[in-house]
Amino acid sequence: MTPTRTLSCITPPFILTRLLDSDNVEIRQAALATLLTTAQLRGERSVRGLIAGALATPADGRRSIFDCAHSTYLPSARLTRSENDEPVQDASVNRAYDGFGTTRAFFQEVFGRNSIDDRGLPLQGYVHRGNRYNNAFWDGRQMVFGDGDGQVFLDFTGSLDVIAHELTHGVTEHTAALEYHNQSGALNESMSDAFGSMTKQWLLRQTADQADWLIGAEVFTPHIDADALRSMKAPGTAFDNKLFGRDPQPDHMDRYVQAPDTEDGDNGGVHLNSGIPNKAFYLVATGIGGNSWEAPGHIWYESLKASTQTTDFQAFADTTYDKAGTLYGADSREQRVVKEAWAGVGIQITTAPTLGRG
Amino acid sequence: MRLSLATRGGMAAPIARRLPPQVLDTDRLPDDAVRELRRLVAAASADPGGAHPAPPARDAMTYTITVDDGPRSATLVSSDTSMSPAFAALLDHVQRHLG
Ligand SMILES: [Zn+2]
């Protein structure tokens, strides 16, 4: 490492992370050397993660895609494409394979996270699950995708942010393990939407201003008048049609939906109230400006790792404020934007400023 | 016999709950298909599997199949990641005939 240049030590860690991804080997080595030697950052858990990520072998997070052939019984599914296999005839298989690859690379290169569990967990996907199945889910170990009924919904592998949403459920399970009901459940959903949207923005190299902030824009058939399943930019506006009405997601605590904690109530409205932290993340990303996966993504990722099973909106908001101070300095612009963003959705930060911890 | 299928939860939960239940009226089905359906209903009633998704599941769906068969009626509930093979077979059959 001695002959390698180091980059200016005021280079923010998220810039160095991007440089680890550079095609130029000198830039990559300089970024790595800087991360290793910058005194300000030495010992930071996040930086150790970045370095581990940069050095991880490509064998980690190996992909296997299975064809369910319309069965709901996963053990009978046929392995159709494994890591390093050439593309196959089946487009759903290839989309799942590529979507996992993009999401894996996003977590690796941006956050230094080695697959779902940060220990290289193999990525297993099941496509063509069930008959006309209008859904995608994470079953606790693997990701499962339906073809859609062809009337309302299309194949759920068609949307990268949906694939990344499901994979992020695994990441959340291996970090905060947010309980899947009420506010912790809505936060769990919001993490999947935020990291799902960031994955797409990162692939497309879109800034926060350029991104559409839609989740599942590709899952509807052309007959359906709907932009997407959800909008993080404007929760409550993703659809408005005769068949299933207007998008019921709230974008502010004033409109928080008190739904029963049952399956009929979507476990306390986890897919509804996620609109509130979704909007907060959008406000942070556009308020800070530039790429969502840089400072905004790092604040959210560190806060996810610092959260617990029962973290609610208020506790998560306070944690993001604290992490923004730790990462970018007390009373930094980033920290002020975080505070304003949560206020914008009706949540006032209650943590005292973390002076001297920047 | 009349079967209705209501689906809740999933990645698109707010939309799923607003879609009307899907109804399968067996008047239009051949006799052997109705016999097969009765057999599947009996097997799923005996062992539907778990009513709720297994705890680690996220975005899983829950299915309610209501069966009206003359004087007899039954409501069967199960979920992705917890349904029995018998419930899965009934669901598969109902969904194929709905399409
Ligand atoms: Zn989800």
Short mmCIF file of C-alpha atoms and ligand atoms in Angstrom, two decimals:
data_model
loop_
_atom_site.label_atom_id
_atom_site.label_comp_id
_atom_site.label_asym_id
_atom_site.label_seq_id
_atom_site.Cartn_x
_atom_site.Cartn_y
_atom_site.Cartn_z
CA MET A 1 0.00 0.00 0.00
CA THR A 2 3.00 2.38 0.55
CA PRO A 3 3.56 3.46 -3.07
CA THR A 4 -0.12 4.26 -3.45
CA ARG A 5 -1.28 7.86 -3.33
CA THR A 6 -3.90 8.74 -0.80
CA LEU A 7 -6.70 11.15 -1.62
CA SER A 8 -7.39 14.29 0.34
CA CYS A 9 -8.53 13.29 3.79
CA ILE A 10 -11.44 15.67 3.58
CA THR A 11 -12.89 13.53 0.80
CA PRO A 12 -16.20 12.38 2.29
CA PRO A 13 -16.43 8.64 2.87
CA PHE A 14 -19.29 8.28 0.42
CA ILE A 15 -17.14 9.73 -2.37
CA LEU A 16 -14.41 7.25 -1.47
CA THR A 17 -16.98 4.48 -1.63
CA ARG A 18 -17.89 5.48 -5.16
CA LEU A 19 -14.19 5.59 -6.05
CA LEU A 20 -13.78 2.00 -4.85
CA ASP A 21 -16.04 1.23 -7.80
CA SER A 22 -13.81 3.08 -10.29
CA ASP A 23 -12.61 1.34 -13.43
CA ASN A 24 -9.23 2.98 -12.88
CA VAL A 25 -7.13 0.73 -10.64
CA GLU A 26 -5.03 3.64 -9.35
CA ILE A 27 -8.09 5.57 -8.23
CA ARG A 28 -9.49 2.42 -6.62
CA GLN A 29 -6.26 1.78 -4.69
CA ALA A 30 -5.95 5.42 -3.67
CA ALA A 31 -9.50 5.38 -2.33
CA LEU A 32 -8.86 2.18 -0.39
CA ALA A 33 -5.57 3.54 0.99
CA THR A 34 -7.31 6.74 2.07
CA LEU A 35 -10.02 4.82 3.83
CA LEU A 36 -7.37 2.77 5.62
CA THR A 37 -5.22 5.69 6.72
CA THR A 38 -7.51 8.64 7.32
CA ALA A 39 -7.15 9.30 11.01
CA GLN A 40 -10.57 10.92 11.25
CA LEU A 41 -12.20 7.74 10.12
CA ARG A 42 -9.95 5.09 11.64
CA GLY A 43 -11.89 2.65 13.76
CA GLU A 44 -15.26 3.65 12.34
CA ARG A 45 -17.40 0.60 11.98
CA SER A 46 -18.86 1.85 8.71
CA VAL A 47 -15.40 2.28 7.20
CA ARG A 48 -14.30 -1.19 8.26
CA GLY A 49 -17.41 -2.40 6.46
CA LEU A 50 -16.47 -0.48 3.34
CA ILE A 51 -13.00 -2.01 3.31
CA ALA A 52 -14.32 -5.50 3.92
CA GLY A 53 -16.75 -4.88 1.06
CA ALA A 54 -14.00 -3.77 -1.31
CA LEU A 55 -12.01 -6.89 -0.54
CA ALA A 56 -14.89 -9.39 -0.55
CA THR A 57 -14.68 -12.19 -3.05
CA PRO A 58 -17.24 -12.25 -5.85
CA ALA A 59 -18.25 -15.74 -4.70
CA ASP A 60 -20.28 -14.15 -1.90
CA GLY A 61 -24.01 -13.70 -2.33
CA ARG A 62 -24.09 -16.37 -5.04
CA ARG A 63 -27.31 -16.29 -7.03
CA SER A 64 -29.62 -19.24 -7.75
CA ILE A 65 -32.88 -18.71 -9.61
CA PHE A 66 -35.58 -21.40 -9.52
CA ASP A 67 -38.62 -21.87 -11.77
CA CYS A 68 -41.72 -22.80 -9.72
CA ALA A 69 -43.65 -23.69 -12.91
CA HIS A 70 -46.79 -22.18 -11.22
CA SER A 71 -46.58 -24.33 -8.10
CA THR A 72 -46.71 -22.77 -4.63
CA TYR A 73 -44.50 -25.55 -3.25
CA LEU A 74 -40.96 -24.15 -3.45
CA PRO A 75 -39.04 -27.41 -2.85
CA SER A 76 -40.34 -28.74 -6.17
CA ALA A 77 -39.01 -25.75 -8.14
CA ARG A 78 -36.30 -26.37 -10.72
CA LEU A 79 -32.92 -24.61 -10.54
CA THR A 80 -32.72 -22.68 -13.81
CA ARG A 81 -29.79 -20.27 -13.52
CA SER A 82 -26.83 -20.24 -11.12
CA GLU A 83 -24.05 -17.71 -10.53
CA ASN A 84 -21.92 -17.16 -13.64
CA ASP A 85 -24.36 -19.07 -15.88
CA GLU A 86 -25.19 -17.47 -19.22
CA PRO A 87 -28.66 -15.92 -19.63
CA VAL A 88 -31.45 -18.45 -20.22
CA GLN A 89 -34.56 -18.31 -22.42
CA ASP A 90 -36.85 -17.34 -19.55
CA ALA A 91 -36.89 -13.54 -19.17
CA SER A 92 -38.28 -13.70 -15.59
CA VAL A 93 -35.32 -15.82 -14.52
CA ASN A 94 -32.89 -13.38 -16.11
CA ARG A 95 -34.59 -10.34 -14.55
CA ALA A 96 -34.43 -11.89 -11.07
CA TYR A 97 -30.77 -12.84 -11.64
CA ASP A 98 -29.84 -9.38 -12.86
CA GLY A 99 -31.92 -7.61 -10.21
CA PHE A 100 -30.20 -9.59 -7.44
CA GLY A 101 -26.83 -8.77 -9.02
CA THR A 102 -27.59 -5.06 -9.10
CA THR A 103 -28.94 -5.01 -5.54
CA ARG A 104 -26.00 -7.05 -4.27
CA ALA A 105 -23.57 -4.66 -5.97
CA PHE A 106 -25.46 -1.64 -4.61
CA PHE A 107 -25.21 -2.82 -0.98
CA GLN A 108 -21.60 -3.95 -1.50
CA GLU A 109 -20.25 -0.88 -3.22
CA VAL A 110 -22.24 1.81 -1.45
CA PHE A 111 -22.40 0.42 2.09
CA GLY A 112 -19.72 -2.28 2.05
CA ARG A 113 -22.40 -4.81 2.91
CA ASN A 114 -21.64 -8.38 1.86
CA SER A 115 -25.07 -9.67 0.78
CA ILE A 116 -28.21 -9.84 2.95
CA ASP A 117 -26.49 -10.89 6.19
CA ASP A 118 -23.16 -9.09 5.54
CA ARG A 119 -21.60 -12.56 5.52
CA GLY A 120 -22.18 -13.48 1.89
CA LEU A 121 -25.56 -15.21 2.24
CA PRO A 122 -26.45 -16.90 -1.08
CA LEU A 123 -29.31 -15.16 -2.91
CA GLN A 124 -32.13 -17.50 -3.88
CA GLY A 125 -35.01 -16.40 -6.06
CA TYR A 126 -38.16 -18.25 -7.12
CA VAL A 127 -40.10 -17.07 -10.19
CA HIS A 128 -43.42 -18.10 -11.78
CA ARG A 129 -44.76 -18.86 -8.31
CA GLY A 130 -48.43 -19.87 -8.16
CA ASN A 131 -51.22 -19.15 -10.61
CA ARG A 132 -51.58 -15.54 -11.75
CA TYR A 133 -49.97 -14.56 -8.46
CA ASN A 134 -50.16 -10.79 -7.88
CA ASN A 135 -47.26 -10.48 -5.49
CA ALA A 136 -43.63 -10.81 -4.53
CA PHE A 137 -42.51 -11.72 -1.02
CA TRP A 138 -39.57 -12.56 1.25
CA ASP A 139 -40.27 -15.81 3.11
CA GLY A 140 -37.51 -15.40 5.69
CA ARG A 141 -34.82 -17.04 3.57
CA GLN A 142 -35.54 -16.36 -0.08
CA MET A 143 -37.35 -14.08 -2.53
CA VAL A 144 -40.43 -15.25 -4.40
CA PHE A 145 -42.08 -13.64 -7.44
CA GLY A 146 -45.45 -14.12 -9.13
CA ASP A 147 -46.32 -13.59 -12.79
CA GLY A 148 -49.34 -11.37 -12.07
CA ASP A 149 -52.83 -12.09 -13.37
CA GLY A 150 -52.22 -10.32 -16.69
CA GLN A 151 -55.34 -8.23 -16.08
CA VAL A 152 -54.24 -5.89 -13.29
CA PHE A 153 -50.67 -6.98 -12.62
CA LEU A 154 -47.72 -8.11 -14.70
CA ASP A 155 -44.69 -10.15 -13.63
CA PHE A 156 -43.24 -8.70 -10.42
CA THR A 157 -39.67 -9.36 -11.61
CA GLY A 158 -40.28 -6.53 -14.11
CA SER A 159 -39.50 -3.91 -11.49
CA LEU A 160 -35.96 -3.57 -10.11
CA ASP A 161 -37.17 -1.61 -7.10
CA VAL A 162 -39.58 -4.46 -6.25
CA ILE A 163 -36.73 -6.99 -6.42
CA ALA A 164 -34.53 -4.73 -4.27
CA HIS A 165 -37.50 -4.14 -1.91
CA GLU A 166 -37.76 -7.88 -1.22
CA LEU A 167 -34.00 -8.30 -0.81
CA THR A 168 -33.96 -5.38 1.63
CA HIS A 169 -36.50 -7.22 3.81
CA GLY A 170 -33.67 -9.70 4.32
CA VAL A 171 -31.21 -6.93 5.18
CA THR A 172 -33.67 -5.49 7.72
CA GLU A 173 -34.20 -8.95 9.21
CA HIS A 174 -30.43 -9.27 9.72
CA THR A 175 -30.05 -5.77 11.24
CA ALA A 176 -32.86 -4.08 13.19
CA ALA A 177 -35.31 -6.99 12.66
CA LEU A 178 -38.15 -4.45 12.87
CA GLU A 179 -41.35 -6.20 13.99
CA TYR A 180 -43.80 -6.43 11.11
CA HIS A 181 -46.75 -4.57 12.53
CA ASN A 182 -47.80 -0.99 13.40
CA GLN A 183 -45.04 1.65 13.26
CA SER A 184 -42.06 -0.73 13.37
CA GLY A 185 -43.70 -2.64 10.51
CA ALA A 186 -44.30 0.51 8.48
CA LEU A 187 -40.63 1.40 9.05
CA ASN A 188 -39.70 -2.10 7.87
CA GLU A 189 -41.72 -1.47 4.69
CA SER A 190 -40.21 2.00 4.30
CA MET A 191 -36.65 0.60 4.52
CA SER A 192 -37.48 -1.76 1.65
CA ASP A 193 -38.93 1.08 -0.43
CA ALA A 194 -36.06 3.49 0.34
CA PHE A 195 -33.25 1.04 -0.39
CA GLY A 196 -35.25 -0.35 -3.32
CA SER A 197 -35.60 3.08 -4.87
CA MET A 198 -31.95 3.91 -4.13
CA THR A 199 -30.86 0.73 -5.91
CA LYS A 200 -32.67 1.84 -9.05
CA GLN A 201 -31.37 5.41 -8.80
CA TRP A 202 -27.83 4.09 -8.30
CA LEU A 203 -28.07 1.85 -11.37
CA LEU A 204 -29.46 4.70 -13.47
CA ARG A 205 -27.02 7.23 -11.94
CA GLN A 206 -29.95 9.55 -11.20
CA THR A 207 -29.76 12.38 -8.69
CA ALA A 208 -32.56 12.75 -6.13
CA ASP A 209 -34.10 15.47 -8.32
CA GLN A 210 -34.02 13.31 -11.46
CA ALA A 211 -35.46 10.14 -9.89
CA ASP A 212 -39.17 9.26 -10.14
CA TRP A 213 -39.28 7.87 -6.55
CA LEU A 214 -41.93 5.35 -7.64
CA ILE A 215 -42.11 1.79 -6.34
CA GLY A 216 -43.30 -0.81 -8.83
CA ALA A 217 -43.94 1.47 -11.82
CA GLU A 218 -43.66 -1.59 -14.09
CA VAL A 219 -46.04 -4.00 -12.33
CA PHE A 220 -49.35 -2.84 -13.87
CA THR A 221 -50.77 -3.92 -17.20
CA PRO A 222 -51.35 -1.13 -19.76
CA HIS A 223 -55.14 -1.34 -19.04
CA ILE A 224 -54.63 -0.07 -15.50
CA ASP A 225 -54.54 3.65 -14.83
CA ALA A 226 -51.83 3.72 -12.15
CA ASP A 227 -48.32 5.17 -12.02
CA ALA A 228 -47.00 2.66 -9.51
CA LEU A 229 -47.75 0.83 -6.24
CA ARG A 230 -46.42 3.76 -4.22
CA SER A 231 -44.82 7.16 -4.61
CA MET A 232 -42.17 8.17 -2.09
CA LYS A 233 -42.15 11.70 -3.45
CA ALA A 234 -45.91 12.16 -3.10
CA PRO A 235 -47.48 9.34 -1.06
CA GLY A 236 -51.21 9.14 -1.83
CA THR A 237 -50.84 9.95 -5.54
CA ALA A 238 -49.54 6.70 -7.08
CA PHE A 239 -52.97 5.79 -8.46
CA ASP A 240 -56.55 6.97 -8.68
CA ASN A 241 -58.86 4.82 -10.77
CA LYS A 242 -62.31 3.18 -10.82
CA LEU A 243 -61.06 -0.33 -10.14
CA PHE A 244 -59.24 0.20 -6.85
CA GLY A 245 -59.70 3.87 -6.05
CA ARG A 246 -57.21 6.39 -4.83
CA ASP A 247 -53.81 5.63 -3.30
CA PRO A 248 -54.51 5.64 0.49
CA GLN A 249 -50.94 6.26 1.66
CA PRO A 250 -50.52 9.16 4.12
CA ASP A 251 -47.65 11.63 3.70
CA HIS A 252 -47.92 13.20 7.16
CA MET A 253 -48.61 12.13 10.77
CA ASP A 254 -51.86 14.13 10.65
CA ARG A 255 -53.16 11.48 8.26
CA TYR A 256 -51.64 8.41 10.01
CA VAL A 257 -53.95 5.45 9.39
CA GLN A 258 -55.10 3.57 12.52
CA ALA A 259 -55.68 0.13 10.99
CA PRO A 260 -56.26 -3.07 13.00
CA ASP A 261 -53.20 -5.19 13.71
CA THR A 262 -54.59 -8.11 11.72
CA GLU A 263 -53.90 -9.43 8.24
CA ASP A 264 -57.12 -7.80 7.08
CA GLY A 265 -55.74 -4.51 8.47
CA ASP A 266 -52.34 -5.10 6.82
CA ASN A 267 -50.82 -5.56 10.31
CA GLY A 268 -51.68 -2.03 11.34
CA GLY A 269 -51.31 -0.60 7.85
CA VAL A 270 -47.63 -1.39 7.27
CA HIS A 271 -47.99 -0.73 3.51
CA LEU A 272 -49.98 2.46 4.23
CA ASN A 273 -48.11 4.32 6.96
CA SER A 274 -44.77 3.58 5.30
CA GLY A 275 -45.71 6.65 3.23
CA ILE A 276 -44.70 8.88 6.17
CA PRO A 277 -41.05 7.74 6.56
CA ASN A 278 -40.89 7.33 2.75
CA LYS A 279 -41.73 11.00 2.33
CA ALA A 280 -39.20 11.92 5.04
CA PHE A 281 -36.47 10.09 3.15
CA TYR A 282 -37.44 11.82 -0.09
CA LEU A 283 -37.28 15.21 1.69
CA VAL A 284 -33.84 14.38 3.13
CA ALA A 285 -32.54 13.27 -0.28
CA THR A 286 -33.80 16.28 -2.19
CA GLY A 287 -32.94 18.65 0.67
CA ILE A 288 -29.31 17.52 0.80
CA GLY A 289 -29.25 17.24 -2.98
CA GLY A 290 -27.15 15.11 -5.30
CA ASN A 291 -27.36 11.33 -5.11
CA SER A 292 -29.73 9.76 -2.60
CA TRP A 293 -27.36 6.88 -1.91
CA GLU A 294 -24.60 9.17 -0.69
CA ALA A 295 -25.20 11.14 2.55
CA PRO A 296 -28.98 10.39 2.77
CA GLY A 297 -28.45 6.66 2.15
CA HIS A 298 -25.60 6.47 4.64
CA ILE A 299 -27.62 8.24 7.34
CA TRP A 300 -30.52 5.81 6.75
CA TYR A 301 -28.29 2.73 6.61
CA GLU A 302 -26.48 3.58 9.85
CA SER A 303 -29.85 4.30 11.48
CA LEU A 304 -31.27 0.97 10.32
CA LYS A 305 -28.29 -0.81 11.88
CA ALA A 306 -28.77 1.16 15.12
CA SER A 307 -32.51 0.40 15.35
CA THR A 308 -34.22 -2.45 17.20
CA GLN A 309 -37.29 -4.65 16.75
CA THR A 310 -39.62 -2.10 18.34
CA THR A 311 -38.22 1.17 16.94
CA ASP A 312 -41.08 3.53 16.08
CA PHE A 313 -41.17 6.60 13.81
CA GLN A 314 -40.08 8.99 16.57
CA ALA A 315 -37.14 6.81 17.66
CA PHE A 316 -36.03 6.28 14.06
CA ALA A 317 -36.24 10.00 13.31
CA ASP A 318 -34.15 10.77 16.41
CA THR A 319 -31.61 8.14 15.34
CA THR A 320 -31.27 9.62 11.84
CA TYR A 321 -30.64 13.04 13.41
CA ASP A 322 -28.01 11.55 15.69
CA LYS A 323 -26.33 9.63 12.83
CA ALA A 324 -26.33 12.70 10.59
CA GLY A 325 -24.44 14.49 13.37
CA THR A 326 -21.98 11.63 13.80
CA LEU A 327 -21.33 11.23 10.07
CA TYR A 328 -21.38 14.85 8.91
CA GLY A 329 -21.00 16.97 12.04
CA ALA A 330 -23.27 18.51 14.64
CA ASP A 331 -25.34 21.28 13.08
CA SER A 332 -24.05 20.30 9.64
CA ARG A 333 -26.30 21.05 6.69
CA GLU A 334 -27.08 17.32 6.48
CA GLN A 335 -28.21 17.24 10.09
CA ARG A 336 -30.37 20.35 9.67
CA VAL A 337 -32.01 18.91 6.56
CA VAL A 338 -32.83 15.69 8.45
CA LYS A 339 -34.54 17.68 11.20
CA GLU A 340 -36.55 19.74 8.68
CA ALA A 341 -37.54 16.65 6.69
CA TRP A 342 -39.06 14.92 9.71
CA ALA A 343 -40.80 18.14 10.73
CA GLY A 344 -42.24 18.17 7.20
CA VAL A 345 -44.06 14.89 7.92
CA GLY A 346 -45.14 15.97 11.43
CA ILE A 347 -42.35 14.46 13.56
CA GLN A 348 -40.26 16.80 15.73
CA ILE A 349 -36.76 15.58 16.60
CA THR A 350 -36.50 15.10 20.37
CA THR A 351 -32.78 14.29 20.72
CA ALA A 352 -30.51 17.02 22.11
CA PRO A 353 -27.91 18.17 19.54
CA THR A 354 -24.90 15.85 19.65
CA LEU A 355 -22.29 18.58 20.13
CA GLY A 356 -18.70 17.46 19.89
CA ARG A 357 -19.60 14.11 18.40
CA GLY A 358 -19.13 15.15 14.78
CA MET B 1 -71.65 -24.92 -5.18
CA ARG B 2 -70.18 -21.44 -5.04
CA LEU B 3 -66.64 -20.53 -3.96
CA SER B 4 -65.35 -17.06 -3.33
CA LEU B 5 -61.70 -16.12 -2.89
CA ALA B 6 -60.62 -12.96 -1.05
CA THR B 7 -56.93 -12.05 -0.93
CA ARG B 8 -55.32 -9.80 1.66
CA GLY B 9 -51.82 -8.48 2.29
CA GLY B 10 -48.85 -8.68 -0.03
CA MET B 11 -46.61 -6.10 -1.59
CA ALA B 12 -49.71 -4.36 -2.97
CA ALA B 13 -51.85 -4.81 0.17
CA PRO B 14 -53.78 -1.51 -0.14
CA ILE B 15 -54.85 -2.51 -3.66
CA ALA B 16 -55.57 -6.18 -2.89
CA ARG B 17 -58.12 -5.24 -0.22
CA ARG B 18 -60.05 -3.09 -2.69
CA LEU B 19 -60.33 -5.70 -5.40
CA PRO B 20 -63.66 -7.57 -5.17
CA PRO B 21 -63.62 -11.24 -4.08
CA GLN B 22 -63.37 -13.61 -7.02
CA VAL B 23 -66.31 -15.95 -7.33
CA LEU B 24 -66.38 -19.41 -8.88
CA ASP B 25 -69.86 -20.76 -9.59
CA THR B 26 -69.71 -24.48 -10.25
CA ASP B 27 -72.99 -24.47 -12.26
CA ARG B 28 -70.86 -23.87 -15.32
CA LEU B 29 -68.42 -26.67 -14.54
CA PRO B 30 -68.67 -30.29 -15.72
CA ASP B 31 -69.67 -32.87 -13.07
CA ASP B 32 -66.25 -34.42 -12.74
CA ALA B 33 -64.73 -30.97 -12.09
CA VAL B 34 -67.32 -30.35 -9.35
CA ARG B 35 -66.55 -33.73 -7.77
CA GLU B 36 -62.84 -32.90 -7.85
CA LEU B 37 -63.55 -29.52 -6.26
CA ARG B 38 -65.59 -31.13 -3.44
CA ARG B 39 -62.72 -33.54 -2.80
CA LEU B 40 -60.23 -30.63 -2.66
CA VAL B 41 -62.50 -28.63 -0.31
CA ALA B 42 -62.83 -31.64 2.04
CA ALA B 43 -59.06 -32.19 2.10
CA ALA B 44 -58.29 -28.48 2.66
CA SER B 45 -60.94 -28.27 5.41
CA ALA B 46 -59.33 -31.21 7.22
CA ASP B 47 -55.87 -29.62 7.05
CA PRO B 48 -55.69 -25.99 5.85
CA GLY B 49 -52.28 -25.28 7.38
CA GLY B 50 -51.48 -22.16 9.38
CA ALA B 51 -53.99 -19.32 9.29
CA HIS B 52 -51.22 -16.70 9.45
CA PRO B 53 -48.00 -16.31 7.45
CA ALA B 54 -44.94 -17.85 9.11
CA PRO B 55 -43.37 -15.16 11.35
CA PRO B 56 -40.34 -14.18 9.22
CA ALA B 57 -42.41 -13.70 6.04
CA ARG B 58 -42.72 -10.16 4.62
CA ASP B 59 -45.31 -9.13 2.02
CA ALA B 60 -47.01 -12.53 2.32
CA MET B 61 -50.67 -12.87 1.32
CA THR B 62 -53.55 -14.40 3.26
CA TYR B 63 -56.42 -16.16 1.47
CA THR B 64 -60.00 -16.62 2.58
CA ILE B 65 -61.96 -19.20 0.59
CA THR B 66 -65.68 -19.26 1.38
CA VAL B 67 -67.58 -22.33 0.24
CA ASP B 68 -71.39 -22.31 -0.11
CA ASP B 69 -72.61 -25.77 -0.92
CA GLY B 70 -76.33 -26.06 -0.26
CA PRO B 71 -76.87 -26.35 3.50
CA ARG B 72 -73.15 -26.63 4.12
CA SER B 73 -70.86 -23.67 4.13
CA ALA B 74 -67.28 -23.30 5.24
CA THR B 75 -64.64 -20.63 5.47
CA LEU B 76 -61.04 -21.64 4.99
CA VAL B 77 -58.17 -19.28 5.77
CA SER B 78 -54.47 -19.75 5.10
CA SER B 79 -51.41 -17.84 3.98
CA ASP B 80 -48.32 -17.85 1.81
CA THR B 81 -45.53 -19.65 3.67
CA SER B 82 -47.96 -21.50 5.99
CA MET B 83 -50.64 -23.17 3.82
CA SER B 84 -50.86 -26.97 3.73
CA PRO B 85 -50.41 -28.88 0.44
CA ALA B 86 -54.19 -29.52 0.53
CA PHE B 87 -55.00 -25.81 0.82
CA ALA B 88 -52.45 -25.04 -1.93
CA ALA B 89 -54.13 -27.61 -4.20
CA LEU B 90 -57.58 -26.05 -3.62
CA LEU B 91 -56.26 -22.52 -4.16
CA ASP B 92 -54.52 -23.61 -7.34
CA HIS B 93 -57.68 -25.23 -8.64
CA VAL B 94 -59.87 -22.22 -7.81
CA GLN B 95 -57.45 -19.77 -9.39
CA ARG B 96 -57.13 -21.80 -12.58
CA HIS B 97 -60.91 -22.00 -12.98
CA LEU B 98 -61.32 -18.30 -12.26
CA GLY B 99 -58.99 -17.50 -15.12
ZN ZN C 1 -42.41 -5.30 1.70
#
